[in-house]
Amino acid sequence: GINQVQSSVAEYPEAITYLLEQYDKYEAEQLRLSDIISGFIDPNETDDVAPTATHIGSELSEEDLADEDEDEDEDEDGDGDDSDDDGDGGPDPEVARE
């Protein structure tokens, strides 16, 4: 689905022009690379399909599930930031340049 859409959009000349303009802005440090690229797929990487679930549901009690939800609301590092990373979180510029 998504790869087919990306492939067809990639052949549209105005989309290519826009992408190149955005990359020029990235090189001029006006944009972050993650503002341009939101997903990065290596076409040479083998697809490791995750095993499918045979049992849907939880074996935890309702009380344990409620406790788990409360734990997710707490911030472990106490800075009020939900992010786990300190960087920009975007793709590696060297890999994207290839």
mmCIF file of C-alpha atoms in Angstrom:
data_model
loop_
_atom_site.group_PDB
_atom_site.id
_atom_site.type_symbol
_atom_site.label_atom_id
_atom_site.label_comp_id
_atom_site.label_asym_id
_atom_site.label_seq_id
_atom_site.Cartn_x
_atom_site.Cartn_y
_atom_site.Cartn_z
ATOM 1 C CA GLY A 1 0.000 0.000 0.000
ATOM 2 C CA ILE A 2 2.271 2.798 1.245
ATOM 3 C CA ASN A 3 5.224 1.762 -0.929
ATOM 4 C CA GLN A 4 3.001 1.820 -4.021
ATOM 5 C CA VAL A 5 1.746 5.317 -3.177
ATOM 6 C CA GLN A 6 5.282 6.545 -2.530
ATOM 7 C CA SER A 7 6.483 5.055 -5.811
ATOM 8 C CA SER A 8 3.738 6.747 -7.814
ATOM 9 C CA VAL A 9 4.234 10.114 -6.073
ATOM 10 C CA ALA A 10 7.993 9.843 -6.639
ATOM 11 C CA GLU A 11 7.374 9.906 -10.393
ATOM 12 C CA TYR A 12 5.363 13.151 -10.183
ATOM 13 C CA PRO A 13 7.701 15.997 -11.303
ATOM 14 C CA GLU A 14 6.264 18.636 -8.951
ATOM 15 C CA ALA A 15 6.742 16.328 -5.965
ATOM 16 C CA ILE A 16 10.376 15.765 -6.906
ATOM 17 C CA THR A 17 10.947 19.519 -7.286
ATOM 18 C CA TYR A 18 9.339 20.182 -3.891
ATOM 19 C CA LEU A 19 11.428 17.484 -2.215
ATOM 20 C CA LEU A 20 14.654 18.866 -3.677
ATOM 21 C CA GLU A 21 13.718 22.381 -2.509
ATOM 22 C CA GLN A 22 13.079 21.053 1.001
ATOM 23 C CA TYR A 23 16.420 19.224 1.003
ATOM 24 C CA ASP A 24 18.174 22.461 -0.019
ATOM 25 C CA LYS A 25 16.538 24.112 3.016
ATOM 26 C CA TYR A 26 17.844 21.252 5.183
ATOM 27 C CA GLU A 27 21.379 21.774 3.892
ATOM 28 C CA ALA A 28 21.023 25.504 4.647
ATOM 29 C CA GLU A 29 19.991 24.456 8.200
ATOM 30 C CA GLN A 30 16.506 25.973 7.850
ATOM 31 C CA LEU A 31 14.802 22.590 8.370
ATOM 32 C CA ARG A 32 15.511 19.375 10.229
ATOM 33 C CA LEU A 33 15.830 16.219 8.169
ATOM 34 C CA SER A 34 12.991 14.707 10.199
ATOM 35 C CA ASP A 35 10.739 17.510 8.859
ATOM 36 C CA ILE A 36 11.244 16.077 5.370
ATOM 37 C CA ILE A 37 11.546 12.336 6.000
ATOM 38 C CA SER A 38 9.081 10.709 8.369
ATOM 39 C CA GLY A 39 9.733 7.076 7.517
ATOM 40 C CA PHE A 40 12.875 5.463 6.217
ATOM 41 C CA ILE A 41 12.848 2.041 4.568
ATOM 42 C CA ASP A 42 15.975 0.267 3.395
ATOM 43 C CA PRO A 43 14.890 -1.585 0.228
ATOM 44 C CA ASN A 44 17.842 -3.978 0.575
ATOM 45 C CA GLU A 45 16.894 -5.061 4.088
ATOM 46 C CA THR A 46 15.198 -8.438 4.428
ATOM 47 C CA ASP A 47 11.693 -8.400 5.809
ATOM 48 C CA ASP A 48 11.509 -10.041 9.203
ATOM 49 C CA VAL A 49 7.841 -10.769 9.685
ATOM 50 C CA ALA A 50 6.783 -10.759 13.305
ATOM 51 C CA PRO A 51 4.971 -13.872 14.451
ATOM 52 C CA THR A 52 1.225 -13.493 14.546
ATOM 53 C CA ALA A 53 -0.680 -13.759 17.785
ATOM 54 C CA THR A 54 -2.732 -16.888 18.267
ATOM 55 C CA HIS A 55 -4.368 -15.679 21.467
ATOM 56 C CA ILE A 56 -5.755 -12.173 21.599
ATOM 57 C CA GLY A 57 -6.452 -10.750 25.027
ATOM 58 C CA SER A 58 -4.749 -10.378 28.334
ATOM 59 C CA GLU A 59 -4.227 -12.835 31.095
ATOM 60 C CA LEU A 60 -3.817 -10.008 33.598
ATOM 61 C CA SER A 61 -6.590 -9.227 36.021
ATOM 62 C CA GLU A 62 -8.547 -5.959 35.676
ATOM 63 C CA GLU A 63 -6.696 -4.609 38.743
ATOM 64 C CA ASP A 64 -3.278 -5.322 37.189
ATOM 65 C CA LEU A 65 -4.350 -3.651 33.948
ATOM 66 C CA ALA A 66 -5.436 -0.538 35.876
ATOM 67 C CA ASP A 67 -2.076 -0.440 37.701
ATOM 68 C CA GLU A 68 -0.259 -0.711 34.374
ATOM 69 C CA ASP A 69 -2.179 2.301 32.982
ATOM 70 C CA GLU A 70 -1.202 4.393 36.023
ATOM 71 C CA ASP A 71 2.485 3.521 35.516
ATOM 72 C CA GLU A 72 2.381 4.777 31.927
ATOM 73 C CA ASP A 73 1.195 8.215 33.089
ATOM 74 C CA GLU A 74 4.218 8.758 35.337
ATOM 75 C CA ASP A 75 7.338 10.379 33.884
ATOM 76 C CA GLU A 76 10.424 8.378 34.829
ATOM 77 C CA ASP A 77 13.004 11.142 34.474
ATOM 78 C CA GLY A 78 10.839 13.810 36.108
ATOM 79 C CA ASP A 79 11.419 16.490 33.488
ATOM 80 C CA GLY A 80 7.834 16.468 32.234
ATOM 81 C CA ASP A 81 8.984 15.376 28.791
ATOM 82 C CA ASP A 82 7.478 12.187 27.406
ATOM 83 C CA SER A 83 10.269 11.604 24.900
ATOM 84 C CA ASP A 84 12.892 8.972 25.573
ATOM 85 C CA ASP A 85 15.597 10.504 23.419
ATOM 86 C CA ASP A 86 17.545 13.727 23.665
ATOM 87 C CA GLY A 87 18.247 14.115 19.932
ATOM 88 C CA ASP A 88 16.071 15.195 17.062
ATOM 89 C CA GLY A 89 14.977 11.607 16.429
ATOM 90 C CA GLY A 90 15.258 11.873 12.674
ATOM 91 C CA PRO A 91 17.039 9.640 10.213
ATOM 92 C CA ASP A 92 20.810 9.587 9.976
ATOM 93 C CA PRO A 93 21.799 12.348 7.509
ATOM 94 C CA GLU A 94 24.606 10.232 6.034
ATOM 95 C CA VAL A 95 22.244 7.346 5.299
ATOM 96 C CA ALA A 96 19.628 9.716 3.838
ATOM 97 C CA ARG A 97 22.233 11.342 1.595
ATOM 98 C CA GLU A 98 22.825 7.964 -0.131
#
